[in-house]
Coordinates of C-alpha atoms and ligand atoms in Angstrom, one line a residue:
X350 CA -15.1 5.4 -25.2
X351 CA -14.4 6.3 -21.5
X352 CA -12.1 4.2 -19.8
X353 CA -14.1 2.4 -16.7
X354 CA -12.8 1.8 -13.6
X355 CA -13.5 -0.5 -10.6
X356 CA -12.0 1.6 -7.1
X357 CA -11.7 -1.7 -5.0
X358 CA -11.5 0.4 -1.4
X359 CA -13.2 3.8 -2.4
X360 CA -14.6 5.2 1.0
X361 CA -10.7 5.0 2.4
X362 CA -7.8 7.5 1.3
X363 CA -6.5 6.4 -1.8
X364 CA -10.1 5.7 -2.9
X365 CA -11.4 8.8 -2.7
X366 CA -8.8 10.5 -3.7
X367 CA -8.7 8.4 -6.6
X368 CA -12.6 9.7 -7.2
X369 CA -11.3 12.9 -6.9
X370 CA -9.4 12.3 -9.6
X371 CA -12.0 10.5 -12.1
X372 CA -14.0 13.4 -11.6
X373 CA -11.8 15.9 -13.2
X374 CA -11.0 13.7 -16.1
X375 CA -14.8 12.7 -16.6
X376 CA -15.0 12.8 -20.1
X377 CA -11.9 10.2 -20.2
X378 CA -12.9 8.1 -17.2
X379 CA -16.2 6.6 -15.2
X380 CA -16.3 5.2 -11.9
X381 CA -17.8 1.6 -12.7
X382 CA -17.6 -0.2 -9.2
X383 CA -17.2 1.0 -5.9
X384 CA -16.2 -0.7 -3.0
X385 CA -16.2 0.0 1.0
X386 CA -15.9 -2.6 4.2
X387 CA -18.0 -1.3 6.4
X388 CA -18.3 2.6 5.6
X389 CA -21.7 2.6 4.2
X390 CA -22.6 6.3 4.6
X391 CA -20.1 7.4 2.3
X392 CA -19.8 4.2 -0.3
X393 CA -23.9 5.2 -0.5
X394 CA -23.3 9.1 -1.1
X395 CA -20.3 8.2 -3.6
X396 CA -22.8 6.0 -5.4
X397 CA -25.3 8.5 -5.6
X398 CA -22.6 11.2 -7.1
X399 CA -21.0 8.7 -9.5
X400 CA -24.0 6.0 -10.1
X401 CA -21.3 3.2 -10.9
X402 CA -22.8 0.1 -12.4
X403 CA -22.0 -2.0 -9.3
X404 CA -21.4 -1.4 -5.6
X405 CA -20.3 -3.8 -3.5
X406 CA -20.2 -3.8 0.8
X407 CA -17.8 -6.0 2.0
X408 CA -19.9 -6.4 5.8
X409 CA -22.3 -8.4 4.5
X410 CA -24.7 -7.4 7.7
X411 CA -24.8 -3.8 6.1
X412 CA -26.0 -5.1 2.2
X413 CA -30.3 -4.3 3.2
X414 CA -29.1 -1.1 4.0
X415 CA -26.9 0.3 1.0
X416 CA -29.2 -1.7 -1.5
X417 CA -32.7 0.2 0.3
X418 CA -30.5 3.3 -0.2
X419 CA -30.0 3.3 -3.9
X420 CA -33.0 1.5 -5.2
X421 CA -34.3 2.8 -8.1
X422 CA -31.0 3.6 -9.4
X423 CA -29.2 1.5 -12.0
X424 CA -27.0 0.1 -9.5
X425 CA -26.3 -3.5 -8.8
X426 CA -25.5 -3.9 -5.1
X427 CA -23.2 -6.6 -4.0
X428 CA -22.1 -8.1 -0.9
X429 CA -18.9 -10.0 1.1
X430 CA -15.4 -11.0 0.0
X431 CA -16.1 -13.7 -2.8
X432 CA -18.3 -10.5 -4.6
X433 CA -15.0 -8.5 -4.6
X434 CA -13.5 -11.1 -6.2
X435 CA -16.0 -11.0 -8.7
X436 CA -16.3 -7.6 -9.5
X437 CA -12.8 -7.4 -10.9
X438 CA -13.7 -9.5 -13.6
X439 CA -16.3 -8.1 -15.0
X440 CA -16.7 -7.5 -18.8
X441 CA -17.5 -3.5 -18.2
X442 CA -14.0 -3.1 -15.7
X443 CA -11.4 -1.7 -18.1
X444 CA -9.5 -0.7 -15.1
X445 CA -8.9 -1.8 -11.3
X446 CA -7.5 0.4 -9.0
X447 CA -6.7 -1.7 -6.1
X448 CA -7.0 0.6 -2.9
X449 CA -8.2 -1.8 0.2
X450 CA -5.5 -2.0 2.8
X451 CA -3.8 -4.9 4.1
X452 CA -3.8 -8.3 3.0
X453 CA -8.0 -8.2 2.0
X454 CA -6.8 -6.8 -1.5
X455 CA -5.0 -10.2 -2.3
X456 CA -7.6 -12.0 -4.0
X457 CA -9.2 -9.5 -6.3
X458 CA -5.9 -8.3 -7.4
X459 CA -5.2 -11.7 -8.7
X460 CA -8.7 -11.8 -10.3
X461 CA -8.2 -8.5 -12.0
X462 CA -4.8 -10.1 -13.4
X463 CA -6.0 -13.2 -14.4
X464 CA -9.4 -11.5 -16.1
X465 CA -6.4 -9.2 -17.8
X466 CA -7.8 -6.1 -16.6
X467 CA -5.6 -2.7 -16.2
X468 CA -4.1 -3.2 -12.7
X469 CA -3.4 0.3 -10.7
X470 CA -2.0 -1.0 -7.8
X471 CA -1.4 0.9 -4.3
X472 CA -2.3 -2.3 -1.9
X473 CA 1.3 -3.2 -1.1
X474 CA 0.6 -6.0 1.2
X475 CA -0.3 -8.0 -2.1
X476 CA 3.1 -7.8 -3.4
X477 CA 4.5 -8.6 0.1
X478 CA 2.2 -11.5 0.8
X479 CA 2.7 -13.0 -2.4
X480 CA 5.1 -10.8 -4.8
X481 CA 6.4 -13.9 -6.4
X482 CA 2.9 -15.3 -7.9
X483 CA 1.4 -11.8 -8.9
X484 CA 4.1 -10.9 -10.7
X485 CA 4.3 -14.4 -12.5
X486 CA 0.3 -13.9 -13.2
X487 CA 0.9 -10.8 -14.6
X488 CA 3.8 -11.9 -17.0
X489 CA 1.7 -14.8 -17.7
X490 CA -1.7 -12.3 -18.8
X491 CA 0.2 -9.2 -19.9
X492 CA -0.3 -6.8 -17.4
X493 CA 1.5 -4.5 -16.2
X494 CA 1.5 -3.8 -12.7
X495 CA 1.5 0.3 -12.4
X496 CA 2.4 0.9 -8.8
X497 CA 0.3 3.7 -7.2
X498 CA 2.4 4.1 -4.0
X499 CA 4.5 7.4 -4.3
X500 CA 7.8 5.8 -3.8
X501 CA 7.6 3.1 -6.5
X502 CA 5.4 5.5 -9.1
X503 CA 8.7 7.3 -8.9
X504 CA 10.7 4.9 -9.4
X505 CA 8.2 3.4 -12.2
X506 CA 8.4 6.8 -13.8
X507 CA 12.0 6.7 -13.9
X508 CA 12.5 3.8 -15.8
X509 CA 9.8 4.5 -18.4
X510 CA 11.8 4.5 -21.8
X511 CA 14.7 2.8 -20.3
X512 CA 13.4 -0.2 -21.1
X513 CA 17.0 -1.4 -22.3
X514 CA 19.0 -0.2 -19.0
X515 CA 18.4 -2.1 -16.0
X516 CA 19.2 -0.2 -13.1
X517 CA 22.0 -0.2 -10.3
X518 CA 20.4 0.3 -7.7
X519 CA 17.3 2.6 -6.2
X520 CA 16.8 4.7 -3.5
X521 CA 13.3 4.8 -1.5
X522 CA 13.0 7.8 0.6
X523 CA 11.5 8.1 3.7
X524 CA 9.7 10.6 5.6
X525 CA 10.8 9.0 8.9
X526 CA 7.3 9.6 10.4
X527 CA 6.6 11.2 13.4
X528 CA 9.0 10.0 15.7
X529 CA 12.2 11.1 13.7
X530 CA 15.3 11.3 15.7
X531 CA 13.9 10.8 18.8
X532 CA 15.6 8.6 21.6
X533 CA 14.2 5.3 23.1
X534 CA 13.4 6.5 26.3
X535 CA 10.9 9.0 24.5
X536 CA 9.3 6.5 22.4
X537 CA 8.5 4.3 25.4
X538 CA 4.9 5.9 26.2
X539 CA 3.8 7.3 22.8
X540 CA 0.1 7.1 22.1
X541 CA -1.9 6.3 19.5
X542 CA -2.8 9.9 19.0
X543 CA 0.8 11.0 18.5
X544 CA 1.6 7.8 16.2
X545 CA -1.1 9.2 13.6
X546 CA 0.5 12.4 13.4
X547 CA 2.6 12.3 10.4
X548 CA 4.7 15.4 9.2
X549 CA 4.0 15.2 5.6
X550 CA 1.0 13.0 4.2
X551 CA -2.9 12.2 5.3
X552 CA -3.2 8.1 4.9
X553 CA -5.5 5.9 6.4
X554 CA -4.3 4.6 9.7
X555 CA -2.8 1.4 9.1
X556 CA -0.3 2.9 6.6
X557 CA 0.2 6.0 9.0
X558 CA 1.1 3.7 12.2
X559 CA 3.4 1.7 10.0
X560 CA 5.4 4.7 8.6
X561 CA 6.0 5.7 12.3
X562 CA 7.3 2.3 13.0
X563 CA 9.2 2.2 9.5
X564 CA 7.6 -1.0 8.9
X565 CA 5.7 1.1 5.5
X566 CA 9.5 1.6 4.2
X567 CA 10.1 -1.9 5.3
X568 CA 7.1 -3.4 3.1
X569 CA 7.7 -0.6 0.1
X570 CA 11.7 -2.7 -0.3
X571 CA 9.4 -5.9 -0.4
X572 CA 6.9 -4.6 -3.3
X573 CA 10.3 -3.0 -5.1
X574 CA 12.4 -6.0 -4.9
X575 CA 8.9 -7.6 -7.0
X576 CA 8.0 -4.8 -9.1
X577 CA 11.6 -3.6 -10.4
X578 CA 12.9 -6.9 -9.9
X579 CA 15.8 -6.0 -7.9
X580 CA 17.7 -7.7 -5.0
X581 CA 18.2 -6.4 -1.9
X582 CA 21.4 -5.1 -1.6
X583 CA 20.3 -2.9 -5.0
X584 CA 17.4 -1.1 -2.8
X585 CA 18.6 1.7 -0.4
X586 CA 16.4 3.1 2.1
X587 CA 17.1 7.2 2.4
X588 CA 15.4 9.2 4.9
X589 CA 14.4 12.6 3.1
X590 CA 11.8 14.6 6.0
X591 CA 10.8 17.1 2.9
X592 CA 9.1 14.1 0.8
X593 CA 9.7 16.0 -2.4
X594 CA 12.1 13.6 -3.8
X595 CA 9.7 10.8 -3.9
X596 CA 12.3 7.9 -5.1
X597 CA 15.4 7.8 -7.2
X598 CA 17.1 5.3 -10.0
X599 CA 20.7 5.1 -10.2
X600 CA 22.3 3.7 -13.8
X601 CA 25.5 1.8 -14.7
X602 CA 27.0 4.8 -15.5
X603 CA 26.5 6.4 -12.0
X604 CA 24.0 8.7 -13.5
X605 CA 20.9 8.9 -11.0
X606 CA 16.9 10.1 -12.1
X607 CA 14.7 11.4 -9.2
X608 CA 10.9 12.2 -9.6
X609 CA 9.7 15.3 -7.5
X610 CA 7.0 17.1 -6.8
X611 CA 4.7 18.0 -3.6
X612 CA 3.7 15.1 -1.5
X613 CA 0.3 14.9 -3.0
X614 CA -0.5 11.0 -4.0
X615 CA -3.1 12.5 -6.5
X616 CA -0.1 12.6 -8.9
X617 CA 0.7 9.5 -8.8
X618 CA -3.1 8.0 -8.7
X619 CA -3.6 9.7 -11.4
X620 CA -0.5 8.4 -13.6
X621 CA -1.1 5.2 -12.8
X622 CA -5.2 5.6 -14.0
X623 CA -3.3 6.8 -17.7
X624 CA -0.3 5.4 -17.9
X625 CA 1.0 5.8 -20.4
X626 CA 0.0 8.9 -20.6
X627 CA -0.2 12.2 -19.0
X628 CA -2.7 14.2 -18.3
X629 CA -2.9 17.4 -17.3
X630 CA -3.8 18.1 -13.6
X631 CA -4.8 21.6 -11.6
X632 CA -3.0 20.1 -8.4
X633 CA -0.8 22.7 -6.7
X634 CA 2.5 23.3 -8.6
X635 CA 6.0 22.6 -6.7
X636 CA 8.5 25.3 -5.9
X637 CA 11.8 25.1 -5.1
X638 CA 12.0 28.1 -3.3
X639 CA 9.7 26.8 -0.9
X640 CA 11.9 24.4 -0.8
X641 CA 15.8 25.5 -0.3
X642 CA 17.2 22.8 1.6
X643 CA 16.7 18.9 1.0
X644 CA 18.3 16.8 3.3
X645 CA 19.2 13.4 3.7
X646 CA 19.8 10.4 6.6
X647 CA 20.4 7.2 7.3
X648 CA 17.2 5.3 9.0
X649 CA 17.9 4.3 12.6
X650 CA 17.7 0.7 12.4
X651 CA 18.2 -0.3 16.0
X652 CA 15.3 1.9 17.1
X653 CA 13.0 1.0 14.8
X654 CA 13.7 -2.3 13.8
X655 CA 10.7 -2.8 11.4
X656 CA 12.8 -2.0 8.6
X657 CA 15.5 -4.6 9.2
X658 CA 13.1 -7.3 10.0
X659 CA 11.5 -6.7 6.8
X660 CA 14.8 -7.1 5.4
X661 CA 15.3 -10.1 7.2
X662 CA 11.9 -11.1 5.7
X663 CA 13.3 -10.9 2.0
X664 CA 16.2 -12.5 2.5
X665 CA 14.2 -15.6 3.9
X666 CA 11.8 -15.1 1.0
X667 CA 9.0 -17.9 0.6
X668 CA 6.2 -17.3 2.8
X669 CA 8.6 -15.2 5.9
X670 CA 7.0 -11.8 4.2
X671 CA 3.5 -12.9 4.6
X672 CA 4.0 -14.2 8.3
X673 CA 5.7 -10.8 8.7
X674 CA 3.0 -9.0 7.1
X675 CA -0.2 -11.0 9.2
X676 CA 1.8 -10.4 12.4
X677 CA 2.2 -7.0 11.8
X678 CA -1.6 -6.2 10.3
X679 CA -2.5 -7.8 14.1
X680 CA 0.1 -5.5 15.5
X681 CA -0.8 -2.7 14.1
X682 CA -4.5 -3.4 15.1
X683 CA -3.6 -4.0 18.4
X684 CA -1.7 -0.7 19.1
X685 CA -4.0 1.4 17.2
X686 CA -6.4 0.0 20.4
X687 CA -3.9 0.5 23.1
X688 CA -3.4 -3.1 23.5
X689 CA 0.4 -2.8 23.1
X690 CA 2.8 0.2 23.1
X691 CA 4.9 1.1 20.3
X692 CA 8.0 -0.4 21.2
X693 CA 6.5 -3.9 21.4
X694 CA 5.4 -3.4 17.5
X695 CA 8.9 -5.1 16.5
X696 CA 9.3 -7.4 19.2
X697 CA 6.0 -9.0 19.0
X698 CA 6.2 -9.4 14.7
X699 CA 10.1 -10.8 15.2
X700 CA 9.3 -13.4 17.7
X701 CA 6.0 -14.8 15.2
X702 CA 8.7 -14.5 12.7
X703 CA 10.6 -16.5 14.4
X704 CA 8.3 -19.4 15.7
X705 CA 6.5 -20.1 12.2
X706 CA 8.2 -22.3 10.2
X707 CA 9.7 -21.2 6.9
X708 CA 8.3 -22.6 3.8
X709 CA 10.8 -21.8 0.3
X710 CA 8.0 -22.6 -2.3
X711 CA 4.6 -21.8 -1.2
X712 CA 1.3 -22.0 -3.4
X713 CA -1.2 -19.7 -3.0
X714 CA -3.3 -22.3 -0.5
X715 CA 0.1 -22.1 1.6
X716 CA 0.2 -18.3 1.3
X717 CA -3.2 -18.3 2.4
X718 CA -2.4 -20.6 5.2
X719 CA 0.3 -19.2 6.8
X720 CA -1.3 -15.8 6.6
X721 CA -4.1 -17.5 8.7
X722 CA -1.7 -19.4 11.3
X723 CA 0.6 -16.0 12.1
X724 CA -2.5 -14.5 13.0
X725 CA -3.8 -17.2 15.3
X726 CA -0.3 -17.1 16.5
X727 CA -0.3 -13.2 17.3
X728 CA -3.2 -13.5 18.2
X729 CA -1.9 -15.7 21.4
X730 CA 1.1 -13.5 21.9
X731 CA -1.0 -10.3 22.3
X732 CA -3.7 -12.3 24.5
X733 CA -1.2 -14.2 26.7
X734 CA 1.0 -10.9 28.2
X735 CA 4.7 -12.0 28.7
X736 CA 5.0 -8.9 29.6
X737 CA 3.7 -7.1 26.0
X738 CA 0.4 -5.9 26.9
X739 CA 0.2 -2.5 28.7
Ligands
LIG486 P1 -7.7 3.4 4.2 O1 -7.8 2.6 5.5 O2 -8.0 4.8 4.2 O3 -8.8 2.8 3.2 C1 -9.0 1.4 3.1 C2 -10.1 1.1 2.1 O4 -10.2 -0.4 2.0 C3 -11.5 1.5 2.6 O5 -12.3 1.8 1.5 C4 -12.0 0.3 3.3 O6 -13.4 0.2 3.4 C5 -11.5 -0.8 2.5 N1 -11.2 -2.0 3.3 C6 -10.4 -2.1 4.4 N2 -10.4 -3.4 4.8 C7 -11.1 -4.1 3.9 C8 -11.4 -5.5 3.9 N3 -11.0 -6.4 4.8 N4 -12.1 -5.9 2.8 C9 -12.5 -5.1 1.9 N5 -12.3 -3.7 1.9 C10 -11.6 -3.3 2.9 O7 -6.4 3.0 3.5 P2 -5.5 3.9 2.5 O8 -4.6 4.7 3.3 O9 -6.3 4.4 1.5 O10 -4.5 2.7 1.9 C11 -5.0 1.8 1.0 C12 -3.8 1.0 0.4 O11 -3.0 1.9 -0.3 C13 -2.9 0.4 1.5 O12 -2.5 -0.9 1.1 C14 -1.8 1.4 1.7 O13 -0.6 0.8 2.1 C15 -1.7 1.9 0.2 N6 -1.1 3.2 0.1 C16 -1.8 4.3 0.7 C17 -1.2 5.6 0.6 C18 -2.0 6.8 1.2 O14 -1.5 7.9 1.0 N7 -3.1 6.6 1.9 C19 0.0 5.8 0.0 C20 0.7 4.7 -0.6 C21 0.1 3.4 -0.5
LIG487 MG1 4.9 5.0 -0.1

């Protein structure tokens, strides 16, 4: 029986990558469900290649459209959030891959868990938002979260058949983005265009404007303090520019594991899809001669300061992450249309942080809640100037 999988979030990176990899294991796998917000050109010419069962459109304006587009084919079309929801739980899903970006992949996550489905998870804004509760769901239903993000499918892969050692301590690398080294003065005008350049990987935006401001490194210590169950002190942030070491796992007895390869996140898409397996793959081969010097850094936290706020944001714990994660979605949003300029990233996310108030214990309705106030909230702060708009 092939394995069939719902891609939550197909038209974006991950997603089709992810499609990418289905079709070269087709006799293993089948694309059940797709999912897009708003891209319906492509979610309609992915369904007509891999005629899942389902589709669903998030934009609920654009449902005549995709469902005039593939009648006559044996595909339900859905539409809005509460279908997404939905979709994870269905009886044909053997798998969800969870590939929407930002906090929208809360909610089906938690249906996949609680409907015990496979859960391939690269959204890491659900285990920032409410790491605590997924991970209790899925220790409650017997999943096991595999992480689809480079940095923690590493470090997943690492402690595969150590089950007895815990480890010391881990070390996330970091690319250090586009802005690497440079001073303050020169990150003062950077645009938007420059900001999306990064050195090594080809990500939606969102995630790319967030590894320029090191808030991505930031969120990845909140998703591995969840998933590895680790405290902060025990997660080390390295800056590594080649991006071949993709995370490390350091034992009691000082001995450390690294998993390598090129910075291709096929790999680990496609070992979280068959975990615990491997299967084989045509993706280019890694050399080390190509590679004869791997260096390491320290991150610079006083220039960008994401990385300590998110930190700061663990240490809190409760629902500080979320906050931090809302006001930096809005953030994000704003700079990517040159509301704000990239230095005002951290200073607009640390003053929300500071303003809500802190809540130790929060349910998901609270969760849900403060995600919706430290929006409303940013959403002043980017309106009202104090001197942060351009
Ligand atoms: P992307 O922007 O390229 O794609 C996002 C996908 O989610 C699209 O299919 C889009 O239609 C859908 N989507 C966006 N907002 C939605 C909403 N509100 N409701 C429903 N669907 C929505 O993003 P991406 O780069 O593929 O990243 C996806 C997730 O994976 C992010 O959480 C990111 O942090 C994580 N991740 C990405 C990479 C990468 O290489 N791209 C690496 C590691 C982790
Ligand atoms: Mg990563």
């Amino acid at each position: 029986m092939r394995k069939r999988v719902a891609v939550l979030g197909s038209t974006g990176s991950i997603g089709c990558q992810a499609l990418e990899v289905i079709q070269c294991h087709s006799a293993d796998y089948k694309v059940e469900v797709l999912t897009a917000r708003k891209n319906k050109d492509l979610l309609i010419k992915q369904a007509l290649q891999f005629v899942p069962g389902h589709v669903v459109i998030s934009e609920e304006s654009l449902y005549t459209e995709v469902r005039d587009a593939l009648a006559g084919f044996p595909i339900s079309v859905h539409a809005g959030n509460q279908a997404l929801e939905e979709i994870a739980t269905l009886e044909s899903v053997n798998i969800v891959l969870v590939a929407m970006v930002g906090f929208a992949g809360l909610l089906p996550t938690i249906s996949a868990i609680k409907s015990e489905k496979a859960l391939a998870l690269a959204n890491k804004e659900t285990l920032v938002v409410a790491g605590e509760l997924i991970t209790k769901y899925a220790q409650q239903h017997g999943v096991t979260i595999v992480p689809v993000d480079s940095e923690h499918s590493a470090i997943f892969q690492c402690l595969t058949g150590e089950q007895q050692n815990l480890p010391e301590k881990i070390f996330l690398t970091a690319s250090g983005g586009p802005f690497r080294g440079k001073k303050r003065h020169e990150l003062e005008s950077v645009t938007r265009k420059e900001a999306l350049k990064h050195p090594n990987w080809s990500m939606g935006e969102k995630i790319t404007i967030d590894s320029a401001t090191l808030m991505n490194k930031g969120l990845e210590v909140i998703e591995a303090h969840w998933l590895f169950n680790l405290l902060p002190q025990q997660i080390e942030v390295i800056v590594h520019p080649q991006s071949v070491i993709h995370s490390m796992v350091q034992f009691k007895d000082g001995s450390i594991k690294a998993q390598m390869g090129l910075p291709d996140m096929r790999l680990p898409i496609q070992y979280a899809l068959t975990y615990p397996l491997r299967l084989e793959s045509s993706f280019p081969r890694f050399s080390f001669m190509d590679f004869p010097k791997l260096t390491f850094e320290k991150p610079d936290l006083s220039l960008f300061r994401n990385l300590e706020l998110a930190y700061n944001a663990l240490e809190k714990g409760g629902n500080m992450p979320c906050i931090m994660n809302a006001a930096n979605e809005m953030v994000v949003d704003a700079f990517l249309n040159d509301r704000v300029r990239f230095l005002d990233i951290p200073e607009i996310i640390e003053r929300v942080m500071e303003s809500l108030p802190l809540m130790k214990k929060p349910s998901l309705e609270d969760l849900l809640q403060s995600d919706s106030e430290a929006r409303a909230f940013t959403q002043r702060l980017l309106r009202g100037g104090d001197g942060l708009k351009i």
